[in-house]
PDB file of C-alpha atoms in Angstrom:
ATOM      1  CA  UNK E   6      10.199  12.907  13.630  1.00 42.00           C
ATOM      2  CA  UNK E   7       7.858  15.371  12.370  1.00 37.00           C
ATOM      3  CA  UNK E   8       6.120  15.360   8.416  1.00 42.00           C
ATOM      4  CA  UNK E   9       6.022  11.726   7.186  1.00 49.00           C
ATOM      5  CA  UNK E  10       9.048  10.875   4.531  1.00 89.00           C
ATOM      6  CA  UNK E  11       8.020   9.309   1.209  1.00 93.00           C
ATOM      7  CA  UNK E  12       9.802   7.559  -1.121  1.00 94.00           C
ATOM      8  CA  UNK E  13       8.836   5.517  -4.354  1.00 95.00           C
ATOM      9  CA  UNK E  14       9.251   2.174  -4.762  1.00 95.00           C
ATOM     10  CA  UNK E  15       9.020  -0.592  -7.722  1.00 96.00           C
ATOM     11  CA  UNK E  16       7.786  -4.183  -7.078  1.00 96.00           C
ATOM     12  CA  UNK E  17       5.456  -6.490  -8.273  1.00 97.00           C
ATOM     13  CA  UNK E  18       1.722  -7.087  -7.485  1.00 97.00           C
ATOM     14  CA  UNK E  19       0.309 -10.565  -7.014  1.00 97.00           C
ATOM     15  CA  UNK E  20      -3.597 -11.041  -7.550  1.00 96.00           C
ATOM     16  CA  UNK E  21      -4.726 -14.515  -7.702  1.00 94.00           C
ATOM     17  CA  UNK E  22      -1.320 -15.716  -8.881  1.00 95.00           C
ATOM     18  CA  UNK E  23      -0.741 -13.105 -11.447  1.00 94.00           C
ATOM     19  CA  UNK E  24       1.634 -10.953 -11.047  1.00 94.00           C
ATOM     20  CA  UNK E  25       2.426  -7.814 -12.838  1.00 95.00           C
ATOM     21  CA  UNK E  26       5.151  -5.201 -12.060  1.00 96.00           C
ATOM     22  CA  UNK E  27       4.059  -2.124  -9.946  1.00 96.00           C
ATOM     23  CA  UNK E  28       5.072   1.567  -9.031  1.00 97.00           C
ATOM     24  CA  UNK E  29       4.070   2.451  -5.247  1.00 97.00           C
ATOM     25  CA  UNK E  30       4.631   4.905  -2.692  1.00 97.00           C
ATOM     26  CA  UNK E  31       5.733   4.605   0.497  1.00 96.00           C
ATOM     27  CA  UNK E  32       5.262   7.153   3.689  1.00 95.00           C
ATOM     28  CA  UNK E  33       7.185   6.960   6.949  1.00 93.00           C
ATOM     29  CA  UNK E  34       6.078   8.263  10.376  1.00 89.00           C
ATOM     30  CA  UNK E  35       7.377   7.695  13.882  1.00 84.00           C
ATOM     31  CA  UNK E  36       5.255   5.105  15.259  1.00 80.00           C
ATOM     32  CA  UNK E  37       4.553   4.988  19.434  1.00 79.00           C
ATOM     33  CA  UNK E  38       7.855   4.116  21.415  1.00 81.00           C
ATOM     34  CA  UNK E  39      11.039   3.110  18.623  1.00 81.00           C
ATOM     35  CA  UNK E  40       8.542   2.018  16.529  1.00 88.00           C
ATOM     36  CA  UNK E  41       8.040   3.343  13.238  1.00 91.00           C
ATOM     37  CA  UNK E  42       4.447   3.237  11.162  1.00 93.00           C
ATOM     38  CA  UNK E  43       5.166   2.974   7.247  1.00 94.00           C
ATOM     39  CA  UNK E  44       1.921   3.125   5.059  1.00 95.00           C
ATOM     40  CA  UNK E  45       1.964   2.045   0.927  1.00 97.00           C
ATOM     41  CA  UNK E  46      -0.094   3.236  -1.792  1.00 97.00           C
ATOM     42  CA  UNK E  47      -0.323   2.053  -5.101  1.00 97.00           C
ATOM     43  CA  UNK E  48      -2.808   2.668  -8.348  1.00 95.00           C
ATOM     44  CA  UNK E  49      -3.813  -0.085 -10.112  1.00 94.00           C
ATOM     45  CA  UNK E  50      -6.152   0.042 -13.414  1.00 93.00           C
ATOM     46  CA  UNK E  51      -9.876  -0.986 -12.367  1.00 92.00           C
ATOM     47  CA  UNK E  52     -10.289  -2.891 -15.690  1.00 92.00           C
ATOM     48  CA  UNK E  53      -6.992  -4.575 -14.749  1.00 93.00           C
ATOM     49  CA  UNK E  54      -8.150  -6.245 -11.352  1.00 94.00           C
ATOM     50  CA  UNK E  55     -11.163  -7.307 -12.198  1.00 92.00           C
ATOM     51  CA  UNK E  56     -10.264  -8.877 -15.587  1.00 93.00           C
ATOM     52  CA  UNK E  57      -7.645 -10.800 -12.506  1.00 94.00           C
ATOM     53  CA  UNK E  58     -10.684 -11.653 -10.269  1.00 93.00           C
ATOM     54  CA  UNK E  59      -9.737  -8.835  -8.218  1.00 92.00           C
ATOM     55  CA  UNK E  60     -12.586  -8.410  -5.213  1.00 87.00           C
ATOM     56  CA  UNK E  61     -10.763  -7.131  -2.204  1.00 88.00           C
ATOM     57  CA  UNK E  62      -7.078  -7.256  -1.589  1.00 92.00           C
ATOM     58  CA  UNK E  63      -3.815  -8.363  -3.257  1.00 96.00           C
ATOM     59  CA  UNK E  64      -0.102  -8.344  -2.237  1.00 97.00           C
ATOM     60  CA  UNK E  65       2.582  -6.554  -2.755  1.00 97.00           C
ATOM     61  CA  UNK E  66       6.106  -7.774  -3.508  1.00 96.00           C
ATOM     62  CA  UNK E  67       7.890  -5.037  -2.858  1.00 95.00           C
ATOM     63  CA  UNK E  68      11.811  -3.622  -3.648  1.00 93.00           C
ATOM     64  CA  UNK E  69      13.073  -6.352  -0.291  1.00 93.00           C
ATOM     65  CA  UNK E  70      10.660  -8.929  -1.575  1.00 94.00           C
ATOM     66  CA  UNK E  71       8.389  -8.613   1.638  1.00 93.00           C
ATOM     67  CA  UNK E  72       5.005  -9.844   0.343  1.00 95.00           C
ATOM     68  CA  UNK E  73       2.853  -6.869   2.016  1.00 95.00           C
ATOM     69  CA  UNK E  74      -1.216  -7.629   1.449  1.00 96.00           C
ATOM     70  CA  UNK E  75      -2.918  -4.837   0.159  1.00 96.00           C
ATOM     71  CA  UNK E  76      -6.480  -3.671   0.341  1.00 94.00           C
ATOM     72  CA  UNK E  77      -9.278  -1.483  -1.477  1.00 89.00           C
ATOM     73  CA  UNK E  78     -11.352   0.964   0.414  1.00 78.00           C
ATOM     74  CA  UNK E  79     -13.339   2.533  -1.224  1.00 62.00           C
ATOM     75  CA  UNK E  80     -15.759   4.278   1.424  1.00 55.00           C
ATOM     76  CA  UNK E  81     -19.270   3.536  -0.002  1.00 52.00           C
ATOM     77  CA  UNK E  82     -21.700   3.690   1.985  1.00 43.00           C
ATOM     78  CA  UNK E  83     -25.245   1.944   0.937  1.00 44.00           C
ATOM     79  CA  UNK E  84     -28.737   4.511   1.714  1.00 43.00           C
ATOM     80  CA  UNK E  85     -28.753   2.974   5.055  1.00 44.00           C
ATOM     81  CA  UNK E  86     -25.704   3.995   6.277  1.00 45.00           C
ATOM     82  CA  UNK E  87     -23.952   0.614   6.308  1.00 42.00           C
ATOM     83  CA  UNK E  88     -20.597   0.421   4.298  1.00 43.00           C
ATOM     84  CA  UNK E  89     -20.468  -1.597   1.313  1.00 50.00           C
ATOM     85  CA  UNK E  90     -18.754  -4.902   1.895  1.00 58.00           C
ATOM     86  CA  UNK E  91     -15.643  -3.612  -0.177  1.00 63.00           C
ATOM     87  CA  UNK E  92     -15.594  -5.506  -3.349  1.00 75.00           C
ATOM     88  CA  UNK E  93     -14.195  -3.911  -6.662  1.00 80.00           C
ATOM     89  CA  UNK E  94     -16.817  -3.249  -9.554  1.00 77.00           C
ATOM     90  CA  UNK E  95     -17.290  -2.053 -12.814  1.00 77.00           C
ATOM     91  CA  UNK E  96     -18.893   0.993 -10.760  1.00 79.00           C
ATOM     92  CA  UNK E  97     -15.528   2.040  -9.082  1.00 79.00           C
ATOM     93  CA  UNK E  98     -13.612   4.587 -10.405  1.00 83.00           C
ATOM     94  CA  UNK E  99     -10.984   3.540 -13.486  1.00 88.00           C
ATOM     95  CA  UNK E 100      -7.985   3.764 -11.580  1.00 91.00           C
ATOM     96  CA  UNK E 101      -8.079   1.938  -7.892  1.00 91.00           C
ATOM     97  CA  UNK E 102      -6.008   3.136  -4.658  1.00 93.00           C
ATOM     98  CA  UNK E 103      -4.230  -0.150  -2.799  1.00 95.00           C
ATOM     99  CA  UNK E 104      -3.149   0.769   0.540  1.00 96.00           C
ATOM    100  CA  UNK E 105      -1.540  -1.298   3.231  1.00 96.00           C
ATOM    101  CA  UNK E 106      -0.105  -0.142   7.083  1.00 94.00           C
ATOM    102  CA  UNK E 107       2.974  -1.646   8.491  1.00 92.00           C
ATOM    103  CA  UNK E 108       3.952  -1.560  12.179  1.00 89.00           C
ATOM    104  CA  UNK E 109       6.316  -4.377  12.487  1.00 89.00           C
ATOM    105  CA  UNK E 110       9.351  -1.917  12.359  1.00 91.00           C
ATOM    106  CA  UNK E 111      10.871  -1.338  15.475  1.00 91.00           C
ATOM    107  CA  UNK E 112      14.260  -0.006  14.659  1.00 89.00           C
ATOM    108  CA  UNK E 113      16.306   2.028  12.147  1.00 87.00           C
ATOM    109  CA  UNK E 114      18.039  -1.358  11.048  1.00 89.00           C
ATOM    110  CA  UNK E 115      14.792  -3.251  10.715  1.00 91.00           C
ATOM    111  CA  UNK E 116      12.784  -0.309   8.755  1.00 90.00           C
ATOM    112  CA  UNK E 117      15.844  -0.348   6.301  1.00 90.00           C
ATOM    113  CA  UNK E 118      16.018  -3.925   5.640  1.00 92.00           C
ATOM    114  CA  UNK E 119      12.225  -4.271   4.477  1.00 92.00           C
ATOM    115  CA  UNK E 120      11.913  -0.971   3.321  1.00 93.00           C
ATOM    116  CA  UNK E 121      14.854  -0.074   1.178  1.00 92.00           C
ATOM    117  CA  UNK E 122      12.896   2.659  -0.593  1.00 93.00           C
ATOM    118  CA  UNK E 123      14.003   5.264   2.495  1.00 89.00           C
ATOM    119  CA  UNK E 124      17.886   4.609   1.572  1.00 82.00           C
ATOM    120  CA  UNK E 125      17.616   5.070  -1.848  1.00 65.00           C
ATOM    121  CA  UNK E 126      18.316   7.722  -4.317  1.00 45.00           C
ATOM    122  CA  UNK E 127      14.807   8.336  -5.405  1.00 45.00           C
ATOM    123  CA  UNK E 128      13.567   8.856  -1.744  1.00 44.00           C
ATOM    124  CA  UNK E 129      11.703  12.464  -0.938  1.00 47.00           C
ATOM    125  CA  UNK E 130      13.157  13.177   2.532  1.00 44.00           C
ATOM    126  CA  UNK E 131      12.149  15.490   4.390  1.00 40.00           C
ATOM    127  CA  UNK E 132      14.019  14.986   7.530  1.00 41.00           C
ATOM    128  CA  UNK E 133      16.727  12.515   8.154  1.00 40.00           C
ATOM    129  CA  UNK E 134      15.769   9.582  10.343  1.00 38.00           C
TER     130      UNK E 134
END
């Protein structure tokens, strides 16, 4: 397997207990062995997850219902070198990246059962798996 496939996906996201419905993306890539790696993105509105007492991570009920906990990084770095302890504030941009790793695939038929959104119509494929 060579470029990562994509495909979109619609779930919900849970923060605190709240949940809201949710566009994200998911990218697949051949992981070490059978083994694949998938990674999910998803922008949420700043405003939003604070408002929801948002600080570092939420989960993601995606298109299977797999609740997938997902995390803001947003890179900071304080004078000192030392990376901000990750919290979402009124400082960070308006519209927040959410971005989770899954490795827990380790066939074709597992991949497809918690990640529908490489079978369906709206997938980007760029090579068949």
């Amino acid at each position: 397997m060579g470029k990562p496939d994509t495909a979109d996906g619609n779930g919900a996201i849970d923060v605190n207990g709240q949940v809201s419905p949710v566009a994200y993306t998911v990218s697949l890539k051949q992981g070490t062995g059978r083994s694949y790696e998938v990674d999910i993105r998803l922008m949420a509105p700043r405003d939003w997850l604070l408002q929801r007492g948002f600080e570092r991570d939420a989960v993601l009920v995606s298109q299977s219902g797999a609740r997938i906990p997902i995390y803001h990084h947003d890179g900071r770095r304080h004078d000192d070198g030392n990376h901000y302890d990750g919290r979402l504030d009124a400082a960070d941009t308006i519209s927040i990246e959410l971005t989770a790793r899954d490795d827990s695939c380790t066939s074709e038929v597992d991949l497809m059962r918690k990640f529908p959104e490489f079978d369906g119509a709206d997938s980007r494929r760029t090579e068949r798996l």
